[in-house]
PDB file of C-alpha atoms in Angstrom:
ATOM      1  CA  MET W   1     160.672-177.749  65.603  1.00  0.00           C
ATOM      2  CA  SER W   2     161.603-177.745  61.907  1.00  0.00           C
ATOM      3  CA  PRO W   3     163.166-174.604  60.531  1.00  0.00           C
ATOM      4  CA  ILE W   4     160.824-171.802  59.267  1.00  0.00           C
ATOM      5  CA  LEU W   5     161.913-171.295  55.609  1.00  0.00           C
ATOM      6  CA  ILE W   6     161.630-168.214  53.584  1.00  0.00           C
ATOM      7  CA  GLN W   7     158.139-168.859  52.315  1.00  0.00           C
ATOM      8  CA  GLU W   8     156.761-168.732  55.930  1.00  0.00           C
ATOM      9  CA  VAL W   9     159.099-165.951  56.974  1.00  0.00           C
ATOM     10  CA  LEU W  10     157.391-163.804  54.210  1.00  0.00           C
ATOM     11  CA  GLN W  11     154.036-164.913  55.541  1.00  0.00           C
ATOM     12  CA  THR W  12     154.907-163.690  59.050  1.00  0.00           C
ATOM     13  CA  LEU W  13     156.856-160.489  58.124  1.00  0.00           C
ATOM     14  CA  PRO W  14     155.282-157.589  56.146  1.00  0.00           C
ATOM     15  CA  HIS W  15     158.672-156.738  54.606  1.00  0.00           C
ATOM     16  CA  ARG W  16     159.769-157.516  51.143  1.00  0.00           C
ATOM     17  CA  PHE W  17     162.930-157.168  49.014  1.00  0.00           C
ATOM     18  CA  PRO W  18     165.205-155.312  49.677  1.00  0.00           C
ATOM     19  CA  PHE W  19     164.162-155.139  53.290  1.00  0.00           C
ATOM     20  CA  VAL W  20     163.594-158.746  54.350  1.00  0.00           C
ATOM     21  CA  MET W  21     166.534-159.221  56.833  1.00  0.00           C
ATOM     22  CA  VAL W  22     165.713-162.804  57.914  1.00  0.00           C
ATOM     23  CA  ASP W  23     166.319-165.646  55.539  1.00  0.00           C
ATOM     24  CA  ARG W  24     165.569-168.610  57.886  1.00  0.00           C
ATOM     25  CA  VAL W  25     164.367-169.224  61.458  1.00  0.00           C
ATOM     26  CA  LEU W  26     166.305-172.182  62.774  1.00  0.00           C
ATOM     27  CA  SER W  27     164.386-172.385  66.121  1.00  0.00           C
ATOM     28  CA  ALA W  28     161.640-170.320  67.816  1.00  0.00           C
ATOM     29  CA  GLU W  29     160.381-171.881  71.046  1.00  0.00           C
ATOM     30  CA  ASP W  30     159.425-170.418  74.339  1.00  0.00           C
ATOM     31  CA  GLY W  31     160.100-166.883  73.331  1.00  0.00           C
ATOM     32  CA  VAL W  32     163.736-167.669  72.212  1.00  0.00           C
ATOM     33  CA  VAL W  33     164.684-167.322  68.530  1.00  0.00           C
ATOM     34  CA  HIS W  34     167.544-168.227  66.432  1.00  0.00           C
ATOM     35  CA  ALA W  35     167.360-166.998  62.933  1.00  0.00           C
ATOM     36  CA  LEU W  36     169.845-166.370  60.011  1.00  0.00           C
ATOM     37  CA  LYS W  37     170.551-163.515  57.553  1.00  0.00           C
ATOM     38  CA  ASN W  38     172.981-164.579  54.791  1.00  0.00           C
ATOM     39  CA  VAL W  39     174.866-161.487  53.972  1.00  0.00           C
ATOM     40  CA  SER W  40     175.608-161.374  50.158  1.00  0.00           C
ATOM     41  CA  VAL W  41     177.743-158.970  48.199  1.00  0.00           C
ATOM     42  CA  ASN W  42     174.596-158.357  46.102  1.00  0.00           C
ATOM     43  CA  GLU W  43     172.865-156.557  48.963  1.00  0.00           C
ATOM     44  CA  PRO W  44     171.685-153.211  47.681  1.00  0.00           C
ATOM     45  CA  PHE W  45     173.429-151.166  50.337  1.00  0.00           C
ATOM     46  CA  PHE W  46     176.906-152.421  49.662  1.00  0.00           C
ATOM     47  CA  PRO W  47     177.631-150.191  46.598  1.00  0.00           C
ATOM     48  CA  GLY W  48     177.005-147.087  48.746  1.00  0.00           C
ATOM     49  CA  HIS W  49     178.267-148.230  52.125  1.00  0.00           C
ATOM     50  CA  PHE W  50     181.933-148.059  51.747  1.00  0.00           C
ATOM     51  CA  PRO W  51     182.406-149.306  48.152  1.00  0.00           C
ATOM     52  CA  GLN W  52     186.174-149.955  48.763  1.00  0.00           C
ATOM     53  CA  GLU W  53     185.466-152.013  51.908  1.00  0.00           C
ATOM     54  CA  PRO W  54     181.835-153.152  52.091  1.00  0.00           C
ATOM     55  CA  VAL W  55     180.333-153.151  55.577  1.00  0.00           C
ATOM     56  CA  MET W  56     176.652-154.006  56.610  1.00  0.00           C
ATOM     57  CA  PRO W  57     175.231-150.858  58.150  1.00  0.00           C
ATOM     58  CA  GLY W  58     174.664-151.146  61.988  1.00  0.00           C
ATOM     59  CA  VAL W  59     171.096-149.768  61.639  1.00  0.00           C
ATOM     60  CA  LEU W  60     170.310-152.796  59.125  1.00  0.00           C
ATOM     61  CA  ILE W  61     171.785-155.267  61.767  1.00  0.00           C
ATOM     62  CA  VAL W  62     169.511-153.775  64.267  1.00  0.00           C
ATOM     63  CA  GLU W  63     166.590-154.037  61.842  1.00  0.00           C
ATOM     64  CA  ALA W  64     167.450-157.702  61.354  1.00  0.00           C
ATOM     65  CA  LEU W  65     167.340-158.209  65.087  1.00  0.00           C
ATOM     66  CA  ALA W  66     163.989-156.497  65.205  1.00  0.00           C
ATOM     67  CA  GLN W  67     162.593-158.723  62.395  1.00  0.00           C
ATOM     68  CA  ALA W  68     163.849-161.858  64.106  1.00  0.00           C
ATOM     69  CA  SER W  69     162.285-160.725  67.270  1.00  0.00           C
ATOM     70  CA  MET W  70     158.902-160.981  65.852  1.00  0.00           C
ATOM     71  CA  PHE W  71     159.400-164.846  65.730  1.00  0.00           C
ATOM     72  CA  CYS W  72     159.584-164.776  69.528  1.00  0.00           C
ATOM     73  CA  LEU W  73     155.793-164.601  69.082  1.00  0.00           C
ATOM     74  CA  HIS W  74     155.513-167.319  66.423  1.00  0.00           C
ATOM     75  CA  GLY W  75     152.136-168.930  66.480  1.00  0.00           C
ATOM     76  CA  GLN W  76     150.722-166.355  68.971  1.00  0.00           C
ATOM     77  CA  LEU W  77     149.753-163.518  66.835  1.00  0.00           C
ATOM     78  CA  GLU W  78     146.672-163.192  64.733  1.00  0.00           C
ATOM     79  CA  PRO W  79     147.218-163.005  60.872  1.00  0.00           C
ATOM     80  CA  GLY W  80     147.810-159.558  59.655  1.00  0.00           C
ATOM     81  CA  THR W  81     149.368-158.471  62.977  1.00  0.00           C
ATOM     82  CA  VAL W  82     152.482-156.294  62.378  1.00  0.00           C
ATOM     83  CA  GLY W  83     155.342-155.486  64.789  1.00  0.00           C
ATOM     84  CA  TYR W  84     156.414-151.836  64.862  1.00  0.00           C
ATOM     85  CA  LEU W  85     159.818-150.762  66.252  1.00  0.00           C
ATOM     86  CA  ALA W  86     159.283-148.578  69.210  1.00  0.00           C
ATOM     87  CA  GLY W  87     162.769-148.152  70.474  1.00  0.00           C
ATOM     88  CA  VAL W  88     166.341-149.454  70.623  1.00  0.00           C
ATOM     89  CA  GLU W  89     168.277-149.560  73.882  1.00  0.00           C
ATOM     90  CA  GLY W  90     171.914-150.321  74.507  1.00  0.00           C
ATOM     91  CA  ALA W  91     173.035-151.091  70.914  1.00  0.00           C
ATOM     92  CA  ARG W  92     176.623-151.917  70.564  1.00  0.00           C
ATOM     93  CA  PHE W  93     178.556-153.082  67.546  1.00  0.00           C
ATOM     94  CA  ARG W  94     181.545-155.281  68.130  1.00  0.00           C
ATOM     95  CA  ARG W  95     182.720-156.361  64.734  1.00  0.00           C
ATOM     96  CA  LYS W  96     182.184-155.625  61.138  1.00  0.00           C
ATOM     97  CA  VAL W  97     179.677-157.755  59.096  1.00  0.00           C
ATOM     98  CA  ILE W  98     180.837-158.159  55.594  1.00  0.00           C
ATOM     99  CA  PRO W  99     179.828-159.925  52.371  1.00  0.00           C
ATOM    100  CA  GLY W 100     179.925-163.762  52.791  1.00  0.00           C
ATOM    101  CA  ASP W 101     179.178-163.631  56.529  1.00  0.00           C
ATOM    102  CA  GLN W 102     176.255-165.551  58.012  1.00  0.00           C
ATOM    103  CA  LEU W 103     174.617-163.356  60.658  1.00  0.00           C
ATOM    104  CA  HIS W 104     173.142-165.444  63.368  1.00  0.00           C
ATOM    105  CA  LEU W 105     170.319-163.631  65.108  1.00  0.00           C
ATOM    106  CA  HIS W 106     169.294-164.451  68.580  1.00  0.00           C
ATOM    107  CA  ALA W 107     166.275-162.893  70.399  1.00  0.00           C
ATOM    108  CA  LYS W 108     164.740-163.494  73.778  1.00  0.00           C
ATOM    109  CA  LEU W 109     161.270-162.305  74.687  1.00  0.00           C
ATOM    110  CA  GLU W 110     161.464-160.410  77.988  1.00  0.00           C
ATOM    111  CA  PHE W 111     157.866-159.373  78.098  1.00  0.00           C
ATOM    112  CA  LEU W 112     154.741-158.744  76.109  1.00  0.00           C
ATOM    113  CA  ARG W 113     151.986-156.820  77.746  1.00  0.00           C
ATOM    114  CA  ARG W 114     149.033-154.930  76.132  1.00  0.00           C
ATOM    115  CA  GLY W 115     150.663-154.949  72.832  1.00  0.00           C
ATOM    116  CA  LEU W 116     154.076-153.716  73.927  1.00  0.00           C
ATOM    117  CA  GLY W 117     157.043-156.016  73.926  1.00  0.00           C
ATOM    118  CA  LYS W 118     160.725-156.136  74.676  1.00  0.00           C
ATOM    119  CA  THR W 119     163.414-158.588  73.455  1.00  0.00           C
ATOM    120  CA  THR W 120     167.079-158.784  74.223  1.00  0.00           C
ATOM    121  CA  CYS W 121     169.128-159.649  71.207  1.00  0.00           C
ATOM    122  CA  ARG W 122     172.562-160.459  69.802  1.00  0.00           C
ATOM    123  CA  ALA W 123     174.005-161.054  66.435  1.00  0.00           C
ATOM    124  CA  GLU W 124     176.887-163.305  65.860  1.00  0.00           C
ATOM    125  CA  VAL W 125     179.244-164.314  63.062  1.00  0.00           C
ATOM    126  CA  ASP W 126     181.130-167.560  63.350  1.00  0.00           C
ATOM    127  CA  GLY W 127     180.298-167.534  67.095  1.00  0.00           C
ATOM    128  CA  GLU W 128     181.797-164.056  67.644  1.00  0.00           C
ATOM    129  CA  LEU W 129     179.494-161.259  68.895  1.00  0.00           C
ATOM    130  CA  ALA W 130     178.884-158.676  66.114  1.00  0.00           C
ATOM    131  CA  ALA W 131     176.169-156.666  67.699  1.00  0.00           C
ATOM    132  CA  GLU W 132     173.679-156.535  70.673  1.00  0.00           C
ATOM    133  CA  ALA W 133     170.733-154.491  71.562  1.00  0.00           C
ATOM    134  CA  THR W 134     167.492-154.473  73.402  1.00  0.00           C
ATOM    135  CA  ILE W 135     164.466-154.022  71.053  1.00  0.00           C
ATOM    136  CA  LEU W 136     161.196-152.434  72.191  1.00  0.00           C
ATOM    137  CA  PHE W 137     158.176-153.050  69.789  1.00  0.00           C
ATOM    138  CA  ALA W 138     154.385-152.631  69.510  1.00  0.00           C
ATOM    139  CA  VAL W 139     152.260-155.126  67.793  1.00  0.00           C
ATOM    140  CA  ALA W 140     149.015-154.031  66.155  1.00  0.00           C
ATOM    141  CA  LYS W 141     146.786-154.958  63.204  1.00  0.00           C
ATOM    142  CA  GLY W 142     148.653-153.827  59.971  1.00  0.00           C
TER     143      GLY W 142
END
């Protein structure tokens, strides 16, 4: 498949600046996703999240993983369907994510039944594990 560029990302996700955490989807096939979040020094959270040592907040890394998880269902959902975060299990943070990093978001769909789903996710920077979590979500008309 060809990458999903930001224009289509914005058609899929209901989020808008400053809360879109997926810049590009490199692959989305058979319930497995590889997406990117380019972490810029211009992110609105950096001035307040350790100004002397800017670090991307862990909750926003989890949000990025949750947004990437929606692409596990790419092409399967009706237009206007929204994924709502229902839970996070086993979140672990292994390294700091700082300005200039490219966050590689990996998600694998474990199941989707009656509008409830689960993905196992990991975020990497330069091939090194930055974070991992299991994301639980509900899909419904927005």
